[in-house]
Coordinates of C-alpha atoms and ligand atoms in Angstrom, one line a residue:
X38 CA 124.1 84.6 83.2
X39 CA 120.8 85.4 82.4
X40 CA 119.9 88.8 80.3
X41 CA 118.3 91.4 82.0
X42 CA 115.0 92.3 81.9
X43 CA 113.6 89.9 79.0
X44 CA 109.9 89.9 77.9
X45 CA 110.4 86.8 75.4
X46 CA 111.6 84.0 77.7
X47 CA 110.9 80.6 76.0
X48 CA 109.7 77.5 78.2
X49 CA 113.2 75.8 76.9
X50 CA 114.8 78.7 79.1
X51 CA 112.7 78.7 81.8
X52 CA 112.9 74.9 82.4
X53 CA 116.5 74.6 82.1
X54 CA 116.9 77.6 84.8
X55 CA 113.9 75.9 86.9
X56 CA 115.8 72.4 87.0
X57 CA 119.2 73.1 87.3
X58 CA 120.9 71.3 90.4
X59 CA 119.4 73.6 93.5
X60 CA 121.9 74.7 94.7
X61 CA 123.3 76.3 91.3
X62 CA 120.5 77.6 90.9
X63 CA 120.0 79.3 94.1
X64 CA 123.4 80.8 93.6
X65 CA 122.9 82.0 90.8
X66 CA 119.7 84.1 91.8
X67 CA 121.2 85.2 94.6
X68 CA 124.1 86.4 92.2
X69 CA 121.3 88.3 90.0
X70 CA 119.5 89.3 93.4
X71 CA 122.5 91.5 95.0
X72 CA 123.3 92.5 91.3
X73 CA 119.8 94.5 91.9
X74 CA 118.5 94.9 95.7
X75 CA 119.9 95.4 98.8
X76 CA 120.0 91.8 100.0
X77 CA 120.0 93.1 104.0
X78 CA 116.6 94.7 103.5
X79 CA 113.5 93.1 103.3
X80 CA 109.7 94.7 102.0
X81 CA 107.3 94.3 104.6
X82 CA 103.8 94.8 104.2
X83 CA 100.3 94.4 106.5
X84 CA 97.5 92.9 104.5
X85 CA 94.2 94.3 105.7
X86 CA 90.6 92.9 104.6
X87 CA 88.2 95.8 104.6
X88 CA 85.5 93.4 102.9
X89 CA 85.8 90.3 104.0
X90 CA 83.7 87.2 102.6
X91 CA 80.6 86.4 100.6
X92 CA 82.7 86.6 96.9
X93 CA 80.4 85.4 94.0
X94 CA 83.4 84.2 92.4
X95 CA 84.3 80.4 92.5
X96 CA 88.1 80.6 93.2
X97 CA 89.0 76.8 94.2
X98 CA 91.5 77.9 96.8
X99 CA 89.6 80.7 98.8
X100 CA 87.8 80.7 101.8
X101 CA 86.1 83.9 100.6
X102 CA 83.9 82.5 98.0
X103 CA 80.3 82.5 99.1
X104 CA 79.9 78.9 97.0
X105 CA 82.1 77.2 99.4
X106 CA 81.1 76.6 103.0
X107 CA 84.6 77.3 104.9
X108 CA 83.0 79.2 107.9
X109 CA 84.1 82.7 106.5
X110 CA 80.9 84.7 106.6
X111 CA 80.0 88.3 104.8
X112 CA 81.7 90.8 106.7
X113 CA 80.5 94.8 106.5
X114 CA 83.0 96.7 105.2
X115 CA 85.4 98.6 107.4
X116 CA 85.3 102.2 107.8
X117 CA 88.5 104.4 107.5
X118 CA 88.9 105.2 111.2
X119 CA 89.6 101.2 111.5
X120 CA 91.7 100.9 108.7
X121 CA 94.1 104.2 110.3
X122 CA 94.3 102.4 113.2
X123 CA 95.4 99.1 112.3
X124 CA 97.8 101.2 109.6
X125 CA 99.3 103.1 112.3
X126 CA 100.0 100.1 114.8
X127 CA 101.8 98.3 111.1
X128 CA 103.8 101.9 110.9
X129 CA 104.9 101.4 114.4
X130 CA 106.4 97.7 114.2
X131 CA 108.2 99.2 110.4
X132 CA 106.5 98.0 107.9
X133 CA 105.9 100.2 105.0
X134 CA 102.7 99.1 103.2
X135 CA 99.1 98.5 103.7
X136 CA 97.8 96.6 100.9
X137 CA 93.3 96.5 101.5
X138 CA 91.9 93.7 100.0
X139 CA 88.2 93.3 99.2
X140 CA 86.5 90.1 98.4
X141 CA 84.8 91.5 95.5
X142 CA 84.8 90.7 91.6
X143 CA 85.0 93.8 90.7
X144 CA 85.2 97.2 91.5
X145 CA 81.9 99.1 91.3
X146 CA 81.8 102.9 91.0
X147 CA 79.2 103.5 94.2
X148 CA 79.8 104.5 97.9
X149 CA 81.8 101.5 98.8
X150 CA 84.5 103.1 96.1
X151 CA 84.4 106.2 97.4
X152 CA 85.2 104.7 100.8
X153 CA 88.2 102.7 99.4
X154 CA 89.7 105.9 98.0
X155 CA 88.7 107.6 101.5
X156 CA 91.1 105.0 102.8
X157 CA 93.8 105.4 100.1
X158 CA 94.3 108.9 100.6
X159 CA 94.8 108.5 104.8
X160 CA 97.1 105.8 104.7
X161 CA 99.1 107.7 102.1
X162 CA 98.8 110.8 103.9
X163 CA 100.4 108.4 107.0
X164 CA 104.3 108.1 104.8
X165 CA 102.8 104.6 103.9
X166 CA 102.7 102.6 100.5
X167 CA 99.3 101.5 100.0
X168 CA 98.5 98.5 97.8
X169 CA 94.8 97.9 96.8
X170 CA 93.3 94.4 95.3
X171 CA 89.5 94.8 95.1
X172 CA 89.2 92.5 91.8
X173 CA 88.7 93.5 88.3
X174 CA 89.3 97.2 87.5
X175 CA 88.3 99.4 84.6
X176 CA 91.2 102.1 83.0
X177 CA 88.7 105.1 84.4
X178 CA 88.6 103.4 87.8
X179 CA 92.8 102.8 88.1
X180 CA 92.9 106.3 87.4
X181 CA 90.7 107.3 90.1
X182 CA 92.8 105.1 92.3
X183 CA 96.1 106.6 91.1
X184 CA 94.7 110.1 92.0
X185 CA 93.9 109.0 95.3
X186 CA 97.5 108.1 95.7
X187 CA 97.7 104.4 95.3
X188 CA 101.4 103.1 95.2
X189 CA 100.5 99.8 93.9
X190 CA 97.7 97.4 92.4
X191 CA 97.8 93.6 93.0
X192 CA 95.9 91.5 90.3
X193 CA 97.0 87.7 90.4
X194 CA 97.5 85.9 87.7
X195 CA 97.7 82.7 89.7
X196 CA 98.6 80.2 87.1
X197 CA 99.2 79.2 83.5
X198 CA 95.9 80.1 81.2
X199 CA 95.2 76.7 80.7
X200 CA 95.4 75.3 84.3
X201 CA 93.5 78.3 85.8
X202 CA 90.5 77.6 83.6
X203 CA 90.3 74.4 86.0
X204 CA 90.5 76.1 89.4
X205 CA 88.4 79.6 88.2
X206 CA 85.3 79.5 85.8
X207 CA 83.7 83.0 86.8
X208 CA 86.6 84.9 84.9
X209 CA 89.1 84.4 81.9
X210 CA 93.2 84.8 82.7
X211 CA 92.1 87.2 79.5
X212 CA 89.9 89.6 82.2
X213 CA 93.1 89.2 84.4
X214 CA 95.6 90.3 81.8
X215 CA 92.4 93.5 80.9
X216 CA 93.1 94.6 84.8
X217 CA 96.6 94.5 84.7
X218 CA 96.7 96.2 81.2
X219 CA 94.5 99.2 82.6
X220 CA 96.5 99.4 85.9
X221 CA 100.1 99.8 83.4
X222 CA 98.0 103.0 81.9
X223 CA 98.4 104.7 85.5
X224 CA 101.5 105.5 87.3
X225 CA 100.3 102.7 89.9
X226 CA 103.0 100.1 90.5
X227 CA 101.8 96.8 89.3
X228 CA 101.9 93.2 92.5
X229 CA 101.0 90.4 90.2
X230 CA 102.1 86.8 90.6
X231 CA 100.2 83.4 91.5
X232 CA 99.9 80.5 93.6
X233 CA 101.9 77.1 93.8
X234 CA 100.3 74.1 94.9
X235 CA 97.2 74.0 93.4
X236 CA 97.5 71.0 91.6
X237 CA 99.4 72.2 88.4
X238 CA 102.5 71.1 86.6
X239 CA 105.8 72.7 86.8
X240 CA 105.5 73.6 82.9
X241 CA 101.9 75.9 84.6
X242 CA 103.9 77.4 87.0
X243 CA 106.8 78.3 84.4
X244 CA 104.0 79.5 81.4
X245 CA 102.8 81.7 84.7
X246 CA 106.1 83.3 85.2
X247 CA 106.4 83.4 80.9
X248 CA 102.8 85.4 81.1
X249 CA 104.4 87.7 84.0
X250 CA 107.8 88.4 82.1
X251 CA 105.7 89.4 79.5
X252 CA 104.3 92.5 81.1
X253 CA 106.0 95.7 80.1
X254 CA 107.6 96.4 82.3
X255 CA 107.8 93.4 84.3
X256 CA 105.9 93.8 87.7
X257 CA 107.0 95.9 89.9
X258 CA 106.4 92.9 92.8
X259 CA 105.6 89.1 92.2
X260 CA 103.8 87.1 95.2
X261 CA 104.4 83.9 95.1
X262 CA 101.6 82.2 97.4
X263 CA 101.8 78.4 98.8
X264 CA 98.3 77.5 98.9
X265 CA 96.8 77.9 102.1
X266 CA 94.7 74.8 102.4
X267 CA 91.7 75.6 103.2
X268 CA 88.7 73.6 104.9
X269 CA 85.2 73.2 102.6
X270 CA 87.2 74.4 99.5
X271 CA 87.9 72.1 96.3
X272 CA 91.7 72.1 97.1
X273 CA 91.2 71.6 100.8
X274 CA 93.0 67.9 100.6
X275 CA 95.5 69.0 98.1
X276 CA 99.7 67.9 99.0
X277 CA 101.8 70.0 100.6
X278 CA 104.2 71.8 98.4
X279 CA 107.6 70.3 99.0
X280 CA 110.1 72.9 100.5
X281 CA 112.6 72.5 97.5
X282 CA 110.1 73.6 94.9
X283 CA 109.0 76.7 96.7
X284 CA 112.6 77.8 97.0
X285 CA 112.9 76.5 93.0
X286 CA 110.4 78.9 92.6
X287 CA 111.4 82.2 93.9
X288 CA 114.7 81.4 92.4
X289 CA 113.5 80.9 88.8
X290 CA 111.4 84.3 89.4
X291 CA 113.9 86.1 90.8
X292 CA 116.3 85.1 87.8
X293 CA 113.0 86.2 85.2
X294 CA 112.4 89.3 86.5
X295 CA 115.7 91.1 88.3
X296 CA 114.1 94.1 89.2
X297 CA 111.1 93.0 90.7
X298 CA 110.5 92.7 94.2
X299 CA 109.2 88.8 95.0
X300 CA 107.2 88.2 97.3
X301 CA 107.1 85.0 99.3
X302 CA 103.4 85.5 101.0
X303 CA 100.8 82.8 101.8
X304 CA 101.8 79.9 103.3
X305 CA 105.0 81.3 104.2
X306 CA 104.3 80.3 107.7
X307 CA 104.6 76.4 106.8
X308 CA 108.2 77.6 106.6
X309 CA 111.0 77.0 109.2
X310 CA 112.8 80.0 110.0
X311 CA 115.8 78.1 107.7
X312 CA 113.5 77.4 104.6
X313 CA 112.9 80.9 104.8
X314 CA 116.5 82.4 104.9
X315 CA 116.7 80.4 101.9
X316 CA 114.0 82.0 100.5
X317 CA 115.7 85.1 101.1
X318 CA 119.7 84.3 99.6
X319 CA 117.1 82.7 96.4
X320 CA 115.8 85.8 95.7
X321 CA 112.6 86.9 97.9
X322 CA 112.5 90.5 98.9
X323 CA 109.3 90.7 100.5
X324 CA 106.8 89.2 103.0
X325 CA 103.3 90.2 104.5
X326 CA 103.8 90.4 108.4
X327 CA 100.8 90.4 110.6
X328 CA 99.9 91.7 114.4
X329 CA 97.4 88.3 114.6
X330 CA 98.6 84.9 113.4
X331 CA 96.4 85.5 110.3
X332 CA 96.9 87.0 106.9
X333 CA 93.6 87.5 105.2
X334 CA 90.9 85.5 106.7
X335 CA 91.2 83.2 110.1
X336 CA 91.5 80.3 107.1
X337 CA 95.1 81.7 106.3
X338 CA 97.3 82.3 108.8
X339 CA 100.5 84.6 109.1
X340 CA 103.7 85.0 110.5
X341 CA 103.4 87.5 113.2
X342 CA 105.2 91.2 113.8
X343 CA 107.6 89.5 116.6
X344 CA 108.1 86.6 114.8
X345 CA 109.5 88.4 111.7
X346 CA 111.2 91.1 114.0
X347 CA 112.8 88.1 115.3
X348 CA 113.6 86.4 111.8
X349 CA 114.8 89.3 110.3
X350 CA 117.6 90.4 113.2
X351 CA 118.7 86.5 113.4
X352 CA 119.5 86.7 110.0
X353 CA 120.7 90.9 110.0
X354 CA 118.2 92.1 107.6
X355 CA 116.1 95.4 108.1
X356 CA 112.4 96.5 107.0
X357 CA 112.8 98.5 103.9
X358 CA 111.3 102.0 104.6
X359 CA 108.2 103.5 102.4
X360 CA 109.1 104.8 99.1
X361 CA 112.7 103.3 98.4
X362 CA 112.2 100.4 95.9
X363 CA 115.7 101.3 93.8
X364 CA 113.4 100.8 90.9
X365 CA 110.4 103.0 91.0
X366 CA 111.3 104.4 87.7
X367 CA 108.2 103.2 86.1
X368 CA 106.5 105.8 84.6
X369 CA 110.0 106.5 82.6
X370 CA 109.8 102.9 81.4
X371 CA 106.0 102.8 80.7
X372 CA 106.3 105.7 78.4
X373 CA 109.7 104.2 76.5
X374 CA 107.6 100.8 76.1
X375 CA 104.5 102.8 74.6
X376 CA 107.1 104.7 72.0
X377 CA 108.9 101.5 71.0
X378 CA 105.2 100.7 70.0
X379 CA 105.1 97.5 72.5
X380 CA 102.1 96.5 74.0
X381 CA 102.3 96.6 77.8
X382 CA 100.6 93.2 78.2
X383 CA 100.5 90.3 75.7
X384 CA 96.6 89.3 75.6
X385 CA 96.6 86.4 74.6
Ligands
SAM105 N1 89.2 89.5 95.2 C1 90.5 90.0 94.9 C2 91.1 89.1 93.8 O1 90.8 88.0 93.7 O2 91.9 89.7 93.1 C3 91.5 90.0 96.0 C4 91.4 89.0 97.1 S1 92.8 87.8 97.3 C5 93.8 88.8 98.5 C6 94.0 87.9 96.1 C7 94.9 86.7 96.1 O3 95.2 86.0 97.3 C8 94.5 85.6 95.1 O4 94.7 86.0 93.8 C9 95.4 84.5 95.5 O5 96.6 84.5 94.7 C10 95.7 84.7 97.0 N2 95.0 83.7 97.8 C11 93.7 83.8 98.3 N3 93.4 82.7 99.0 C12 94.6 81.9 99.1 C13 94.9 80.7 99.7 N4 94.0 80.0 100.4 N5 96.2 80.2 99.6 C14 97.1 80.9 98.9 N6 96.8 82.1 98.2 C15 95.6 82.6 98.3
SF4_106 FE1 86.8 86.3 95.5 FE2 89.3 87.1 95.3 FE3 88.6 85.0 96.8 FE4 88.5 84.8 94.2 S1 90.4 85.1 95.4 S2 86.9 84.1 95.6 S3 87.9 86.8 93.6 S4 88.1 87.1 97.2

């Protein structure tokens, strides 16, 4: 049985979990998952893009960069009335976040800010976790955020350090860690996890999950994406990821990091209604459900409201309501990680 809530997991460890006959292995997360969740509910949360498109950054895997041509244009921003609206309509099917995405760099303290914040503060106002992942943040900016009410901050890591060098040059998994470090100085929750498929090894997908055990305290939720192939981007012919890795996967992370919520997200729709249950008895907590077939962009599409409504009664799970991860108590363990004198995140 593994220990609980370890920052210092060697590859040795990881690998061994990772290969261990599957069905073992799923057992055994699924063990460590009821040890720590309520395995009849699941997290559900709407993704919406109030900036869509036109990214300077080079990500290999997004339709979003401007470098690529994938037929994802520049988008104006969405104002807050929209984003209450499509909030309210997720509130009504039971899901329980918003998470707003912007395809920016970074976060820049002008108007557009302001706006996000605008948009914070209604949907919170609404009973509903909201998520933001706008880029790179500074510690001033977080704060900003965390007064506006902002539940949680995603900031991918997306892969090892050494294979995400190949599929990102405008940004070093050091300016990643930076974000995530000035998001742990805030009460904001931290989403952090990464992608499988992109090309890398198995070692790169367990050093990813070393670099997210690392952070004190681990994550509060862990997406695991399957790469959404997308057309005109680098990674557009890349292989399918075979069904018993993605559950290998979730399991290994679920076994890493107990408390965390994971989050089985993009590509999740390649899935069969079966590959997902597995999912689910490995370890994964937590989906993005969508009113439209897509996620993020038309290029990555999304299990729908009724679909998952559907899903989750076959298999008698419920949506798990706002506010009621069993581990929320993070500002408690922030502050007893700071006065043991640990860093919260290991820069390399
Ligand atoms: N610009 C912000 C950033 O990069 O942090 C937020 C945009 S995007 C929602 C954030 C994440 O979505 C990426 O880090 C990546 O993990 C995931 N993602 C984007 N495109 C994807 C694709 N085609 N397939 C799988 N995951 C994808
Ligand atoms: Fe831009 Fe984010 Fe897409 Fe990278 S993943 S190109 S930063 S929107």
């Amino acid at each position: 049985m593994n220990d609980v809530l370890r920052h210092d997991w060697t590859l040795e460890e990881l690998q061994a979990l990772h290969d261990a006959p599957l069905l073992d292995l799923v057992f055994q997360a699924a063990t460590v998952h009821r040890q720590f969740h309520n395995p009849r509910e699941m997290q559900v949360s709407k993704l919406i893009s109030i900036k869509t498109g036109a990214c300077p950054e080079d990500c290999s895997y997004c339709a979003q960069s401007s470098r690529y041509s994938t037929g994802v244009g520049a988008e104006r921003m969405m104002d807050r009335a929209q984003v209450v609206e499509i909030a309210s309509r997720a509130k009504a099917a039971g899901v329980s976040r918003v998470c707003l995405g912007a395809a920016w760099r970074s976060v820049k303290d002008n108007d557009q800010f302001d706006r996000v914040l605008d948009m914070v503060r209604s949907v919170t106002d609404m009973g509903m976790e909201v998520c933001c992942t706008l880029g790179m943040l500074t510690e001033n900016q977080a704060k900003r955020l965390e007064d506006a009410g902002l539940y949680a901050y995603n900031h991918n890591v997306d892969s090892s350090e050494e294979f995400y060098e190949t599929i990102i040059t405008t940004r070093t998994y050091a300016d990643r860690l930076q974000t995530l470090g000035n998001v742990r100085k805030t009460n904001v929750t931290l989403c952090s996890g990464g992608i499988i498929g992109l090309g890398e090894s198995v070692i790169d997908r367990l050093k990813m999950l070393q670099t997210l055990a690392a952070v004190r305290p681990h994550p509060e939720s862990v997406p695991i994406n399957i790469l959404s192939r997308v057309e005109g981007t680098p990674l557009a012919d890349n292989a399918d990821v075979p069904v018993w890795e993605v559950i290998r996967m979730i399991a290994t992370t679920r076994l890493v990091m107990p408390k965390s919520d994971v989050r089985l997200t993009a590509g999740r729709v390649k899935l069969d209604p079966t590959a997902q249950a597995m999912c689910f008895l490995a370890g994964a907590n937590s989906i993005f459900s969508s009113e439209t077939e897509f996620m993020l962009t038309k290029a990555v599409p999304s299990p729908s409201y009724d679909a998952d409504r559907e899903l989750l009664s076959a298999l008698g799970m419920t949506m798990r309501p706002a506010f009621a991860n069993p581990h929320s108590s993070r500002a408690a363990e922030c502050a007893a990680e700071s006065a043991a004198g640990h860093s919260v995140v290991a820069v390399a």
